[in-house]
Amino acid sequence: MSAVPQQELPRPGGFPEIRYKRYVPKVGPSGLVLFSGITLMCTLGLYRTGQGNLERRELEREKVWSRIHLIPLLQAEADRDTHRREVAAKEREAEIMKDVKGWKAGESVYNSKRYTPQTYVVIP
C-alpha cells in the first residue's frame, strides 16, 4: 500500500472571497448632525427656561408690591369693622346691664389706660 495521499487543493482560480465585514446601509443623519441638533435644542430650551424665570420673577415682584400697596386699605377696613363691632357690643352691654346700678357700659375691666382689643373665642 504505497498509495500516495492526495492533498485537497483549491479549485483552479481559487475560492470566492468570504464576506466577513458588516455591510450596514447608511441610514439616518450623521453623528455631527445629531450632535448639532441636540446642542441647538438644549440651547433653545435653556433660553426659554431663562425667559420663563424672568417672567415668573416679574410676576412675583408685582404680586408682592400689590400686597404692599393693599395693606393700608385692608388695615383701614379691619379698623372700621372692629369699631363697628365694639360699638354694637357696647350697645348690647348697655341693654343687658341697664338694671344694674353703677355699671358703666364699655368700661374696661383691666386696670390700665392702654387700649386692649376685645378677644373673641370661637367655639366650634
Tab-separated table of N, CA, C and O in Angstrom:
chain	number	residue	atom	x	y	z
A	1	MET	N	0.796	-1.151	0.000
A	1	MET	CA	0.000	0.000	0.000
A	1	MET	C	0.858	1.241	0.000
A	1	MET	O	1.059	1.872	0.981
A	2	SER	N	1.231	1.433	-1.016
A	2	SER	CA	2.087	2.579	-1.173
A	2	SER	C	1.362	3.705	-1.904
A	2	SER	O	1.927	4.372	-2.759
A	3	ALA	N	0.126	3.843	-1.606
A	3	ALA	CA	-0.633	4.903	-2.274
A	3	ALA	C	-0.249	6.236	-1.672
A	3	ALA	O	-0.178	6.409	-0.463
A	4	VAL	N	-0.022	7.134	-2.523
A	4	VAL	CA	0.359	8.483	-2.077
A	4	VAL	C	-0.931	9.255	-1.768
A	4	VAL	O	-1.819	9.351	-2.624
A	5	PRO	N	-1.072	9.777	-0.553
A	5	PRO	CA	-2.294	10.512	-0.259
A	5	PRO	C	-2.369	11.799	-1.077
A	5	PRO	O	-1.360	12.451	-1.296
A	6	GLN	N	-3.569	12.111	-1.517
A	6	GLN	CA	-3.739	13.340	-2.290
A	6	GLN	C	-4.236	14.452	-1.370
A	6	GLN	O	-5.169	14.263	-0.606
A	7	GLN	N	-3.609	15.562	-1.457
A	7	GLN	CA	-3.989	16.718	-0.631
A	7	GLN	C	-5.079	17.493	-1.358
A	7	GLN	O	-5.036	17.650	-2.578
A	8	GLU	N	-6.067	17.960	-0.566
A	8	GLU	CA	-7.112	18.760	-1.181
A	8	GLU	C	-6.537	20.112	-1.502
A	8	GLU	O	-5.915	20.757	-0.671
A	9	LEU	N	-6.783	20.538	-2.675
A	9	LEU	CA	-6.289	21.833	-3.120
A	9	LEU	C	-7.487	22.677	-3.574
A	9	LEU	O	-8.541	22.154	-3.927
A	10	PRO	N	-7.306	23.983	-3.573
A	10	PRO	CA	-8.391	24.812	-4.072
A	10	PRO	C	-8.606	24.579	-5.555
A	10	PRO	O	-7.715	24.138	-6.255
A	11	ARG	N	-9.806	24.869	-5.966
A	11	ARG	CA	-10.102	24.703	-7.386
A	11	ARG	C	-9.290	25.696	-8.205
A	11	ARG	O	-8.782	26.681	-7.658
A	12	PRO	N	-9.184	25.474	-9.448
A	12	PRO	CA	-8.412	26.398	-10.279
A	12	PRO	C	-9.088	27.781	-10.257
A	12	PRO	O	-10.284	27.919	-10.421
A	13	GLY	N	-8.349	28.808	-10.004
A	13	GLY	CA	-8.871	30.175	-9.921
A	13	GLY	C	-9.183	30.568	-8.488
A	13	GLY	O	-9.443	31.730	-8.177
A	14	GLY	N	-9.170	29.625	-7.584
A	14	GLY	CA	-9.367	29.878	-6.169
A	14	GLY	C	-10.828	29.978	-5.742
A	14	GLY	O	-11.740	29.962	-6.557
A	15	PHE	N	-11.005	29.994	-4.449
A	15	PHE	CA	-12.347	30.118	-3.877
A	15	PHE	C	-12.779	31.579	-3.930
A	15	PHE	O	-11.948	32.496	-3.881
A	16	PRO	N	-14.090	31.796	-3.970
A	16	PRO	CA	-14.537	33.196	-3.936
A	16	PRO	C	-14.248	33.803	-2.550
A	16	PRO	O	-14.130	33.107	-1.558
A	17	GLU	N	-14.158	35.134	-2.526
A	17	GLU	CA	-13.826	35.854	-1.282
A	17	GLU	C	-14.958	35.686	-0.269
A	17	GLU	O	-16.136	35.755	-0.604
A	18	ILE	N	-14.613	35.454	0.984
A	18	ILE	CA	-15.597	35.310	2.051
A	18	ILE	C	-15.904	36.701	2.593
A	18	ILE	O	-15.000	37.440	3.006
A	19	ARG	N	-17.192	37.036	2.635
A	19	ARG	CA	-17.583	38.368	3.106
A	19	ARG	C	-17.771	38.302	4.621
A	19	ARG	O	-18.721	37.709	5.111
A	20	TYR	N	-16.875	38.859	5.328
A	20	TYR	CA	-16.956	38.847	6.792
A	20	TYR	C	-17.209	40.240	7.354
A	20	TYR	O	-17.487	40.394	8.527
A	21	LYS	N	-17.105	41.283	6.547
A	21	LYS	CA	-17.353	42.645	7.025
A	21	LYS	C	-18.854	42.894	7.091
A	21	LYS	O	-19.631	42.288	6.362
A	22	ARG	N	-19.282	43.846	8.005
A	22	ARG	CA	-20.690	44.212	8.078
A	22	ARG	C	-20.976	45.229	6.984
A	22	ARG	O	-20.311	46.251	6.888
A	23	TYR	N	-21.935	44.919	6.209
A	23	TYR	CA	-22.348	45.861	5.174
A	23	TYR	C	-23.681	46.460	5.602
A	23	TYR	O	-24.738	46.058	5.148
A	24	VAL	N	-23.600	47.407	6.566
A	24	VAL	CA	-24.799	48.064	7.078
A	24	VAL	C	-25.055	49.280	6.202
A	24	VAL	O	-24.174	50.117	6.029
A	25	PRO	N	-26.233	49.345	5.642
A	25	PRO	CA	-26.509	50.514	4.803
A	25	PRO	C	-26.510	51.779	5.653
A	25	PRO	O	-26.918	51.771	6.817
A	26	LYS	N	-26.077	52.884	5.103
A	26	LYS	CA	-26.022	54.155	5.826
A	26	LYS	C	-27.429	54.736	5.865
A	26	LYS	O	-27.966	55.162	4.849
A	27	VAL	N	-28.054	54.705	7.052
A	27	VAL	CA	-29.421	55.182	7.210
A	27	VAL	C	-29.421	56.246	8.298
A	27	VAL	O	-28.822	56.068	9.349
A	28	GLY	N	-30.110	57.341	8.086
A	28	GLY	CA	-30.259	58.362	9.107
A	28	GLY	C	-29.171	59.414	9.033
A	28	GLY	O	-28.224	59.321	8.263
A	29	PRO	N	-29.318	60.435	9.897
A	29	PRO	CA	-28.365	61.533	9.882
A	29	PRO	C	-27.031	61.123	10.500
A	29	PRO	O	-26.936	60.185	11.278
A	30	SER	N	-26.029	61.889	10.165
A	30	SER	CA	-24.696	61.592	10.687
A	30	SER	C	-24.591	62.024	12.144
A	30	SER	O	-25.467	62.718	12.680
A	31	GLY	N	-23.521	61.635	12.773
A	31	GLY	CA	-23.309	61.989	14.177
A	31	GLY	C	-23.183	63.484	14.379
A	31	GLY	O	-23.667	64.037	15.372
A	32	LEU	N	-22.547	64.176	13.434
A	32	LEU	CA	-22.391	65.626	13.549
A	32	LEU	C	-23.750	66.320	13.493
A	32	LEU	O	-24.010	67.251	14.262
A	33	VAL	N	-24.624	65.844	12.628
A	33	VAL	CA	-25.960	66.438	12.531
A	33	VAL	C	-26.739	66.179	13.824
A	33	VAL	O	-27.413	67.069	14.346
A	34	LEU	N	-26.664	64.969	14.359
A	34	LEU	CA	-27.342	64.659	15.617
A	34	LEU	C	-26.807	65.521	16.759
A	34	LEU	O	-27.572	66.091	17.553
A	35	PHE	N	-25.500	65.633	16.871
A	35	PHE	CA	-24.890	66.430	17.937
A	35	PHE	C	-25.294	67.898	17.804
A	35	PHE	O	-25.628	68.550	18.796
A	36	SER	N	-25.290	68.411	16.562
A	36	SER	CA	-25.683	69.809	16.353
A	36	SER	C	-27.149	70.022	16.714
A	36	SER	O	-27.500	71.029	17.332
A	37	GLY	N	-28.009	69.073	16.345
A	37	GLY	CA	-29.436	69.208	16.671
A	37	GLY	C	-29.691	69.179	18.161
A	37	GLY	O	-30.476	69.977	18.685
A	38	ILE	N	-29.020	68.271	18.873
A	38	ILE	CA	-29.200	68.183	20.329
A	38	ILE	C	-28.684	69.446	21.003
A	38	ILE	O	-29.315	69.988	21.920
A	39	THR	N	-27.535	69.949	20.531
A	39	THR	CA	-26.983	71.187	21.092
A	39	THR	C	-27.943	72.349	20.866
A	39	THR	O	-28.185	73.164	21.772
A	40	LEU	N	-28.515	72.435	19.677
A	40	LEU	CA	-29.468	73.507	19.368
A	40	LEU	C	-30.713	73.407	20.247
A	40	LEU	O	-31.188	74.413	20.787
A	41	MET	N	-31.238	72.191	20.421
A	41	MET	CA	-32.433	72.025	21.261
A	41	MET	C	-32.135	72.379	22.722
A	41	MET	O	-32.966	73.013	23.385
A	42	CYS	N	-30.979	71.953	23.223
A	42	CYS	CA	-30.632	72.284	24.617
A	42	CYS	C	-30.484	73.793	24.795
A	42	CYS	O	-30.944	74.358	25.788
A	43	THR	N	-29.827	74.448	23.828
A	43	THR	CA	-29.649	75.898	23.910
A	43	THR	C	-30.993	76.610	23.894
A	43	THR	O	-31.244	77.518	24.697
A	44	LEU	N	-31.878	76.188	22.995
A	44	LEU	CA	-33.204	76.798	22.918
A	44	LEU	C	-33.995	76.551	24.211
A	44	LEU	O	-34.661	77.453	24.724
A	45	GLY	N	-33.915	75.342	24.749
A	45	GLY	CA	-34.624	75.044	25.987
A	45	GLY	C	-34.120	75.867	27.158
A	45	GLY	O	-34.907	76.384	27.956
A	46	LEU	N	-32.799	76.007	27.271
A	46	LEU	CA	-32.250	76.816	28.366
A	46	LEU	C	-32.618	78.291	28.198
A	46	LEU	O	-32.881	78.985	29.188
A	47	TYR	N	-32.653	78.774	26.953
A	47	TYR	CA	-33.049	80.160	26.716
A	47	TYR	C	-34.495	80.386	27.153
A	47	TYR	O	-34.810	81.355	27.844
A	48	ARG	N	-35.370	79.465	26.756
A	48	ARG	CA	-36.782	79.617	27.127
A	48	ARG	C	-36.983	79.466	28.636
A	48	ARG	O	-37.839	80.120	29.221
A	49	THR	N	-36.203	78.598	29.265
A	49	THR	CA	-36.277	78.475	30.724
A	49	THR	C	-35.860	79.781	31.389
A	49	THR	O	-36.492	80.244	32.343
A	50	GLY	N	-34.803	80.390	30.889
A	50	GLY	CA	-34.355	81.678	31.432
A	50	GLY	C	-35.402	82.756	31.259
A	50	GLY	O	-35.660	83.549	32.175
A	51	GLN	N	-36.041	82.797	30.078
A	51	GLN	CA	-37.090	83.787	29.845
A	51	GLN	C	-38.282	83.542	30.769
A	51	GLN	O	-38.879	84.484	31.293
A	52	GLY	N	-38.621	82.278	30.980
A	52	GLY	CA	-39.709	81.953	31.903
A	52	GLY	C	-39.379	82.355	33.331
A	52	GLY	O	-40.246	82.834	34.068
A	53	ASN	N	-38.111	82.166	33.732
A	53	ASN	CA	-37.699	82.573	35.078
A	53	ASN	C	-37.816	84.084	35.247
A	53	ASN	O	-38.253	84.566	36.300
A	54	LEU	N	-37.420	84.835	34.204
A	54	LEU	CA	-37.547	86.298	34.279
A	54	LEU	C	-39.021	86.707	34.402
A	54	LEU	O	-39.356	87.585	35.201
A	55	GLU	N	-39.874	86.070	33.613
A	55	GLU	CA	-41.307	86.387	33.667
A	55	GLU	C	-41.889	86.046	35.029
A	55	GLU	O	-42.659	86.816	35.612
A	56	ARG	N	-41.525	84.875	35.564
A	56	ARG	CA	-42.037	84.469	36.868
A	56	ARG	C	-41.549	85.416	37.967
A	56	ARG	O	-42.299	85.777	38.876
A	57	ARG	N	-40.290	85.836	37.871
A	57	ARG	CA	-39.743	86.768	38.865
A	57	ARG	C	-40.481	88.103	38.810
A	57	ARG	O	-40.798	88.704	39.850
A	58	GLU	N	-40.795	88.578	37.600
A	58	GLU	CA	-41.524	89.836	37.457
A	58	GLU	C	-42.941	89.717	38.017
A	58	GLU	O	-43.426	90.628	38.696
A	59	LEU	N	-43.599	88.598	37.764
A	59	LEU	CA	-44.947	88.400	38.314
A	59	LEU	C	-44.922	88.325	39.839
A	59	LEU	O	-45.822	88.850	40.510
A	60	GLU	N	-43.906	87.673	40.387
A	60	GLU	CA	-43.784	87.589	41.851
A	60	GLU	C	-43.550	88.972	42.457
A	60	GLU	O	-44.142	89.321	43.479
A	61	ARG	N	-42.697	89.770	41.794
A	61	ARG	CA	-42.440	91.132	42.279
A	61	ARG	C	-43.722	91.958	42.225
A	61	ARG	O	-44.046	92.698	43.166
A	62	GLU	N	-44.471	91.831	41.146
A	62	GLU	CA	-45.729	92.565	41.017
A	62	GLU	C	-46.719	92.147	42.107
A	62	GLU	O	-47.411	92.985	42.692
A	63	LYS	N	-46.784	90.854	42.412
A	63	LYS	CA	-47.691	90.370	43.444
A	63	LYS	C	-47.294	90.922	44.814
A	63	LYS	O	-48.150	91.361	45.595
A	64	VAL	N	-45.987	90.928	45.104
A	64	VAL	CA	-45.520	91.444	46.393
A	64	VAL	C	-45.855	92.926	46.528
A	64	VAL	O	-46.366	93.367	47.562
A	65	TRP	N	-45.593	93.707	45.467
A	65	TRP	CA	-45.873	95.141	45.554
A	65	TRP	C	-47.363	95.419	45.616
A	65	TRP	O	-47.794	96.364	46.303
A	66	SER	N	-48.181	94.614	44.955
A	66	SER	CA	-49.624	94.834	45.061
A	66	SER	C	-50.096	94.560	46.484
A	66	SER	O	-50.962	95.266	47.012
A	67	ARG	N	-49.526	93.548	47.123
A	67	ARG	CA	-49.886	93.279	48.520
A	67	ARG	C	-49.410	94.404	49.432
A	67	ARG	O	-50.126	94.804	50.360
A	68	ILE	N	-48.222	94.928	49.179
A	68	ILE	CA	-47.711	96.035	49.999
A	68	ILE	C	-48.637	97.238	49.884
A	68	ILE	O	-48.941	97.911	50.880
A	69	HIS	N	-49.123	97.527	48.666
A	69	HIS	CA	-49.993	98.685	48.481
A	69	HIS	C	-51.404	98.441	48.994
A	69	HIS	O	-52.137	99.395	49.261
A	70	LEU	N	-51.809	97.184	49.149
A	70	LEU	CA	-53.155	96.888	49.655
A	70	LEU	C	-53.227	96.856	51.183
A	70	LEU	O	-54.313	96.931	51.744
A	71	ILE	N	-52.093	96.744	51.845
A	71	ILE	CA	-52.089	96.617	53.311
A	71	ILE	C	-52.802	97.787	53.999
A	71	ILE	O	-53.640	97.560	54.876
A	72	PRO	N	-52.534	99.063	53.648
A	72	PRO	CA	-53.259	100.144	54.337
A	72	PRO	C	-54.769	100.071	54.131
A	72	PRO	O	-55.535	100.314	55.070
A	73	LEU	N	-55.207	99.718	52.934
A	73	LEU	CA	-56.633	99.603	52.671
A	73	LEU	C	-57.260	98.498	53.521
A	73	LEU	O	-58.311	98.690	54.146
A	74	LEU	N	-56.605	97.358	53.560
A	74	LEU	CA	-57.134	96.236	54.346
A	74	LEU	C	-57.109	96.552	55.841
A	74	LEU	O	-58.025	96.169	56.576
A	75	GLN	N	-56.072	97.249	56.300
A	75	GLN	CA	-55.986	97.618	57.715
A	75	GLN	C	-57.098	98.603	58.085
A	75	GLN	O	-57.724	98.479	59.140
A	76	ALA	N	-57.360	99.558	57.189
A	76	ALA	CA	-58.438	100.519	57.447
A	76	ALA	C	-59.794	99.808	57.489
A	76	ALA	O	-60.636	100.117	58.342
A	77	GLU	N	-59.981	98.874	56.586
A	77	GLU	CA	-61.241	98.119	56.584
A	77	GLU	C	-61.391	97.302	57.861
A	77	GLU	O	-62.474	97.258	58.462
A	78	ALA	N	-60.314	96.690	58.321
A	78	ALA	CA	-60.361	95.924	59.570
A	78	ALA	C	-60.628	96.849	60.755
A	78	ALA	O	-61.379	96.484	61.679
A	79	ASP	N	-60.040	98.048	60.750
A	79	ASP	CA	-60.283	99.003	61.838
A	79	ASP	C	-61.746	99.441	61.875
A	79	ASP	O	-62.344	99.544	62.950
A	80	ARG	N	-62.329	99.714	60.695
A	80	ARG	CA	-63.745	100.093	60.656
A	80	ARG	C	-64.629	98.957	61.171
A	80	ARG	O	-65.585	99.179	61.909
A	81	ASP	N	-64.300	97.738	60.786
A	81	ASP	CA	-65.079	96.590	61.240
A	81	ASP	C	-64.955	96.422	62.757
A	81	ASP	O	-65.950	96.161	63.444
A	82	THR	N	-63.748	96.575	63.275
A	82	THR	CA	-63.530	96.459	64.731
A	82	THR	C	-64.321	97.539	65.471
A	82	THR	O	-64.960	97.253	66.496
A	83	HIS	N	-64.280	98.764	64.965
A	83	HIS	CA	-65.018	99.854	65.613
A	83	HIS	C	-66.524	99.555	65.591
A	83	HIS	O	-67.217	99.736	66.612
A	84	ARG	N	-67.036	99.096	64.452
A	84	ARG	CA	-68.456	98.772	64.354
A	84	ARG	C	-68.836	97.688	65.350
A	84	ARG	O	-69.857	97.784	66.042
A	85	ARG	N	-68.010	96.667	65.469
A	85	ARG	CA	-68.289	95.577	66.411
A	85	ARG	C	-68.247	96.073	67.865
A	85	ARG	O	-69.058	95.671	68.699
A	86	GLU	N	-67.268	96.941	68.191
A	86	GLU	CA	-67.167	97.443	69.562
A	86	GLU	C	-68.367	98.319	69.922
A	86	GLU	O	-68.880	98.238	71.045
A	87	VAL	N	-68.807	99.132	68.990
A	87	VAL	CA	-69.985	99.975	69.252
A	87	VAL	C	-71.217	99.092	69.462
A	87	VAL	O	-72.010	99.305	70.394
A	88	ALA	N	-71.379	98.063	68.621
A	88	ALA	CA	-72.524	97.162	68.766
A	88	ALA	C	-72.448	96.399	70.081
A	88	ALA	O	-73.469	96.219	70.773
A	89	ALA	N	-71.251	95.980	70.482
A	89	ALA	CA	-71.090	95.251	71.748
A	89	ALA	C	-71.409	96.167	72.931
A	89	ALA	O	-72.026	95.734	73.912
A	90	LYS	N	-70.981	97.415	72.830
A	90	LYS	CA	-71.257	98.369	73.913
A	90	LYS	C	-72.756	98.608	74.033
A	90	LYS	O	-73.294	98.670	75.146
A	91	GLU	N	-73.460	98.711	72.912
A	91	GLU	CA	-74.912	98.898	72.946
A	91	GLU	C	-75.607	97.662	73.527
A	91	GLU	O	-76.558	97.796	74.322
A	92	ARG	N	-75.152	96.470	73.155
A	92	ARG	CA	-75.743	95.246	73.726
A	92	ARG	C	-75.490	95.185	75.234
A	92	ARG	O	-76.371	94.813	76.011
A	93	GLU	N	-74.286	95.543	75.629
A	93	GLU	CA	-73.946	95.512	77.057
A	93	GLU	C	-74.803	96.511	77.827
A	93	GLU	O	-75.302	96.203	78.916
A	94	ALA	N	-75.000	97.700	77.251
A	94	ALA	CA	-75.840	98.703	77.922
A	94	ALA	C	-77.286	98.213	78.049
A	94	ALA	O	-77.940	98.433	79.078
A	95	GLU	N	-77.781	97.521	77.033
A	95	GLU	CA	-79.146	96.999	77.059
A	95	GLU	C	-79.292	95.882	78.091
A	95	GLU	O	-80.269	95.828	78.842
A	96	ILE	N	-78.287	94.998	78.143
A	96	ILE	CA	-78.360	93.860	79.067
A	96	ILE	C	-78.202	94.318	80.516
A	96	ILE	O	-78.919	93.857	81.418
A	97	MET	N	-77.286	95.243	80.778
A	97	MET	CA	-76.950	95.627	82.152
A	97	MET	C	-77.663	96.909	82.595
A	97	MET	O	-77.234	97.560	83.544
A	98	LYS	N	-78.754	97.298	81.959
A	98	LYS	CA	-79.427	98.553	82.294
A	98	LYS	C	-80.015	98.543	83.710
A	98	LYS	O	-80.173	99.595	84.323
A	99	ASP	N	-80.309	97.385	84.260
A	99	ASP	CA	-80.911	97.312	85.589
A	99	ASP	C	-79.864	97.269	86.705
A	99	ASP	O	-80.228	97.342	87.884
A	100	VAL	N	-78.590	97.142	86.377
A	100	VAL	CA	-77.534	97.058	87.391
A	100	VAL	C	-77.051	98.473	87.688
A	100	VAL	O	-76.609	99.202	86.794
A	101	LYS	N	-77.128	98.854	88.980
A	101	LYS	CA	-76.716	100.203	89.368
A	101	LYS	C	-75.187	100.293	89.416
A	101	LYS	O	-74.506	99.398	89.860
A	102	GLY	N	-74.668	101.389	88.919
A	102	GLY	CA	-73.220	101.621	88.946
A	102	GLY	C	-72.463	100.973	87.789
A	102	GLY	O	-71.241	101.098	87.706
A	103	TRP	N	-73.175	100.276	86.912
A	103	TRP	CA	-72.492	99.621	85.777
A	103	TRP	C	-72.335	100.626	84.652
A	103	TRP	O	-73.264	101.271	84.242
A	104	LYS	N	-71.105	100.747	84.176
A	104	LYS	CA	-70.825	101.646	83.053
A	104	LYS	C	-70.536	100.782	81.833
A	104	LYS	O	-69.565	100.026	81.820
A	105	ALA	N	-71.358	100.900	80.830
A	105	ALA	CA	-71.190	100.087	79.610
A	105	ALA	C	-69.948	100.534	78.858
A	105	ALA	O	-69.707	101.723	78.669
A	106	GLY	N	-69.172	99.575	78.448
A	106	GLY	CA	-67.979	99.857	77.660
A	106	GLY	C	-66.754	100.157	78.479
A	106	GLY	O	-65.683	100.397	77.920
A	107	GLU	N	-66.879	100.177	79.786
A	107	GLU	CA	-65.706	100.463	80.620
A	107	GLU	C	-64.805	99.236	80.640
A	107	GLU	O	-65.253	98.099	80.708
A	108	SER	N	-63.525	99.482	80.603
A	108	SER	CA	-62.567	98.384	80.549
A	108	SER	C	-62.516	97.658	81.886
A	108	SER	O	-62.623	98.265	82.949
A	109	VAL	N	-62.370	96.344	81.825
A	109	VAL	CA	-62.257	95.559	83.049
A	109	VAL	C	-60.807	95.471	83.515
A	109	VAL	O	-60.527	94.929	84.577
A	110	TYR	N	-59.900	96.018	82.716
A	110	TYR	CA	-58.482	95.995	83.068
A	110	TYR	C	-58.115	97.290	83.770
A	110	TYR	O	-58.677	98.352	83.516
A	111	ASN	N	-57.146	97.217	84.648
A	111	ASN	CA	-56.685	98.399	85.359
A	111	ASN	C	-55.535	99.032	84.582
A	111	ASN	O	-54.406	99.131	85.058
A	112	SER	N	-55.829	99.459	83.393
A	112	SER	CA	-54.802	100.032	82.547
A	112	SER	C	-55.446	101.071	81.640
A	112	SER	O	-56.617	100.975	81.281
A	113	LYS	N	-54.663	102.057	81.263
A	113	LYS	CA	-55.174	103.088	80.370
A	113	LYS	C	-54.908	102.724	78.900
A	113	LYS	O	-55.324	103.439	78.005
A	114	ARG	N	-54.209	101.641	78.688
A	114	ARG	CA	-53.870	101.238	77.319
A	114	ARG	C	-55.088	100.598	76.663
A	114	ARG	O	-55.902	99.967	77.317
A	115	TYR	N	-55.168	100.748	75.361
A	115	TYR	CA	-56.256	100.142	74.602
A	115	TYR	C	-56.002	98.642	74.501
A	115	TYR	O	-54.916	98.200	74.126
A	116	THR	N	-57.004	97.871	74.838
A	116	THR	CA	-56.916	96.413	74.740
A	116	THR	C	-58.045	95.939	73.827
A	116	THR	O	-59.217	96.084	74.190
A	117	PRO	N	-57.712	95.403	72.674
A	117	PRO	CA	-58.795	94.937	71.793
A	117	PRO	C	-59.504	93.757	72.407
A	117	PRO	O	-58.920	92.987	73.188
A	118	GLN	N	-60.763	93.619	72.084
A	118	GLN	CA	-61.528	92.500	72.642
A	118	GLN	C	-61.055	91.192	72.052
A	118	GLN	O	-60.638	91.115	70.906
A	119	THR	N	-61.132	90.181	72.885
A	119	THR	CA	-60.730	88.861	72.454
A	119	THR	C	-61.982	88.043	72.186
A	119	THR	O	-62.867	87.966	73.025
A	120	TYR	N	-62.020	87.470	70.990
A	120	TYR	CA	-63.165	86.654	70.623
A	120	TYR	C	-62.743	85.193	70.690
A	120	TYR	O	-61.750	84.802	70.078
A	121	VAL	N	-63.500	84.414	71.407
A	121	VAL	CA	-63.238	82.986	71.488
A	121	VAL	C	-64.217	82.297	70.554
A	121	VAL	O	-65.429	82.449	70.696
A	122	VAL	N	-63.674	81.573	69.599
A	122	VAL	CA	-64.508	80.877	68.636
A	122	VAL	C	-64.715	79.452	69.139
A	122	VAL	O	-63.757	78.707	69.311
A	123	ILE	N	-65.965	79.111	69.411
A	123	ILE	CA	-66.279	77.760	69.879
A	123	ILE	C	-66.891	77.010	68.703
A	123	ILE	O	-67.955	77.394	68.220
A	124	PRO	N	-66.239	75.968	68.276
A	124	PRO	CA	-66.784	75.247	67.109
A	124	PRO	C	-68.021	74.449	67.441
A	124	PRO	O	-68.326	74.083	68.514
